Coordinates of C-alpha atoms in Angstrom, one line a residue:
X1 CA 30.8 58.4 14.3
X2 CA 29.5 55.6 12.3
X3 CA 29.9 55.1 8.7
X4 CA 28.8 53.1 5.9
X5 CA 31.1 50.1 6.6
X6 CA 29.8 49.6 10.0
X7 CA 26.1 49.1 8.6
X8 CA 26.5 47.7 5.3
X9 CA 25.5 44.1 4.5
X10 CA 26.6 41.6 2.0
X11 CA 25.7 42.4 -1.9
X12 CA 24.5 39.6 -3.8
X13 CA 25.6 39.8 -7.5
X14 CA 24.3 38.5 -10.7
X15 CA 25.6 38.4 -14.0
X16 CA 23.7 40.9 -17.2
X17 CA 23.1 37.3 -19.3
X18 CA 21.3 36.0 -16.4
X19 CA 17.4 35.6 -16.2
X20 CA 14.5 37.5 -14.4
X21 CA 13.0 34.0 -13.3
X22 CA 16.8 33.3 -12.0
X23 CA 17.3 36.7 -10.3
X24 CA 14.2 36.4 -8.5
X25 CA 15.4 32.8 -7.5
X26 CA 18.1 34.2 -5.9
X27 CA 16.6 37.3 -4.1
X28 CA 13.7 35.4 -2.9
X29 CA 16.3 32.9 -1.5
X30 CA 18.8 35.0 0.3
X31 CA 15.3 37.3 1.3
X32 CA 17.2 40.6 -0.1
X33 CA 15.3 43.8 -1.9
X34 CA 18.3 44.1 -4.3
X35 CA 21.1 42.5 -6.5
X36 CA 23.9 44.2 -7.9
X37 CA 24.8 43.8 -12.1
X38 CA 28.3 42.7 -11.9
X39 CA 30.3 41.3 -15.4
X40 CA 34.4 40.4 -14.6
X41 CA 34.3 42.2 -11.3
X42 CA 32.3 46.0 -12.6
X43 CA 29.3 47.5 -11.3
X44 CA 27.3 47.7 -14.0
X45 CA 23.7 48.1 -12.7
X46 CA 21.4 47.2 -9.6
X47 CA 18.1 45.2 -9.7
X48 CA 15.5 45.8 -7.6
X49 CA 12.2 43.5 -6.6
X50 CA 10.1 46.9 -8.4
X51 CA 12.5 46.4 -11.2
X52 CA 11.3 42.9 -11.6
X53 CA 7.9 43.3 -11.3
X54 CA 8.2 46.3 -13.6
X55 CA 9.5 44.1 -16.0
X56 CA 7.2 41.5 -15.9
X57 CA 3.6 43.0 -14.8
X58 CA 1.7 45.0 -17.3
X59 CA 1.3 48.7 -16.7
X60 CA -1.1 50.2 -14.5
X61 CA -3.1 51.2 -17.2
X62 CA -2.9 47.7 -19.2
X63 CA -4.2 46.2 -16.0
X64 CA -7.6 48.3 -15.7
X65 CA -8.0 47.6 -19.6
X66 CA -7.4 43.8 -19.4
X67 CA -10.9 41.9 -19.1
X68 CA -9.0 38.3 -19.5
X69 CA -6.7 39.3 -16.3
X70 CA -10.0 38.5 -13.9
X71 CA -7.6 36.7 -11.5
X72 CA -4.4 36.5 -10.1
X73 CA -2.9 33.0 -11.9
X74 CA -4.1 34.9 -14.7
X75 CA -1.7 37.8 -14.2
X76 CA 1.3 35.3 -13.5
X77 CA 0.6 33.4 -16.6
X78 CA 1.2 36.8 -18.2
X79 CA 4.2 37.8 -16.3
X80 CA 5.7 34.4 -17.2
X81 CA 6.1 35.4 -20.4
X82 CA 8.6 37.6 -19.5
X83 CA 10.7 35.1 -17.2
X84 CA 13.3 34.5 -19.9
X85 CA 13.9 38.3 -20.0
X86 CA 17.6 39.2 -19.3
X87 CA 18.2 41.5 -16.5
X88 CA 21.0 42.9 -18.3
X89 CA 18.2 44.5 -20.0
X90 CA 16.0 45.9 -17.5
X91 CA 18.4 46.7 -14.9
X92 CA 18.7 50.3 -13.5
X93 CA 21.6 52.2 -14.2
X94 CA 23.9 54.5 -14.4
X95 CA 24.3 53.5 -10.1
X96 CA 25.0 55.7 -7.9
X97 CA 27.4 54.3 -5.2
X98 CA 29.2 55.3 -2.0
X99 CA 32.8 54.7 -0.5
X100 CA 32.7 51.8 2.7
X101 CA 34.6 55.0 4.8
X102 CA 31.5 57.8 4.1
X103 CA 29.8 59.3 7.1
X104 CA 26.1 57.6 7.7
X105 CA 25.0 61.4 7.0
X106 CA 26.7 61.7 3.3
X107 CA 24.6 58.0 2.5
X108 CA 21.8 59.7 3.5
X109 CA 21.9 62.7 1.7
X110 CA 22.9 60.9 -1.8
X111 CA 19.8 58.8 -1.0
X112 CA 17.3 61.7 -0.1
X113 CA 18.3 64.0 -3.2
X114 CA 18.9 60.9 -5.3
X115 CA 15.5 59.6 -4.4
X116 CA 17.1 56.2 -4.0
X117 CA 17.0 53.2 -1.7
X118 CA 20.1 51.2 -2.0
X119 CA 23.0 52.2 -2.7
X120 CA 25.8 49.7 -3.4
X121 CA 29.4 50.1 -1.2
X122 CA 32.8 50.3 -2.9
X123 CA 36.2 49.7 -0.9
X124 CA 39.7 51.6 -1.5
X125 CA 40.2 49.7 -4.8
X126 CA 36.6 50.4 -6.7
X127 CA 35.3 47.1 -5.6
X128 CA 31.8 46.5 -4.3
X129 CA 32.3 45.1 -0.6
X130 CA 28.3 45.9 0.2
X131 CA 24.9 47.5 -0.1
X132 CA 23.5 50.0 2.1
X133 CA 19.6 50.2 2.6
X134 CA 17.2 52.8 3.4
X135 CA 16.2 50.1 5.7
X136 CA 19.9 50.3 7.2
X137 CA 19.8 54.0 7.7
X138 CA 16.4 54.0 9.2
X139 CA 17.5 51.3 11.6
X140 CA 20.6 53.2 12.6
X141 CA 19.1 56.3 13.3
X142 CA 16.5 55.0 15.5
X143 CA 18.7 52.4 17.6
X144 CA 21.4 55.6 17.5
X145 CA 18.4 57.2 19.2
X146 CA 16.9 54.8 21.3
X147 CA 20.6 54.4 22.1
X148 CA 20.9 58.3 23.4
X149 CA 17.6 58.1 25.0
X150 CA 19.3 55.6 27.8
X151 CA 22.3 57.5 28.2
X152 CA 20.4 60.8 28.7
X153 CA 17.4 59.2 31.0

């Protein structure tokens, strides 16, 4: 039986004081979907690439009002604006996490009734030793699959 440990990948962490601009930095850099909100060692919320652009982009709404946004520099001139932004502020929280030992099947579930996409891993101590992705779960089910396909053919 696999669990959450065996499909887990590093969690990049940022500090609350640290920018939006910065944040983005990193996650574009190490190409991840998520960062976790970590001050002296606790979990204290998760960013995401929506969260960013939520925090940045004006609404739906805004957007189909704005004449002046006609083009697309014109819409990251307004979202720079917002670069200095903390992401202490506009992080998502409270986060729901997951022990490293959980079955794949308990991720999954916290994930489909949480309507959630990452969820970040804690070891025997509280610590965050990983993420787990949607995109990890899918991937496991179907190479698990793909995998039983060859033994049974």
């Amino acid at each position: 039986m696999l669990h959450v440990k065996d499909i887990m990948h590093t969690a990049y962490r940022v500090e609350p004081r640290e920018t939006i601009a910065d944040v983005a930095r990193t996650m574009i850099a190490h190409d991840v979907e998520c960062v976790l909100v970590v001050d002296d060692h606790e979990l204290l919320g998760i960013i995401t690439e929506k969260d960013l652009l939520r925090a940045v982009l004006p609404t739906g709404a805004e957007l189909c009002e704005a004449d002046r946004l006609r083009a697309f520099t014109d819409l990251v001139a307004v979202a720079h604006d917002h670069f200095a932004t903390v992401v202490g502020s506009v992080m998502s929280r409270p986060v729901q996490t997951i022990g490293a030992d959980a079955c794949l099947v308990r991720a999954l579930c916290i994930m489909l009734l949480g309507r959630i996409r990452r969820l970040p891993v804690l070891g025997p101590n509280g610590e965050v030793v990983g993420v787990v992705t949607e995109r990890d779960l899918f991937r496991s089910v179907f190479m698990e699959g793909q995998h039983a396909d060859r033994m049974i053919g």
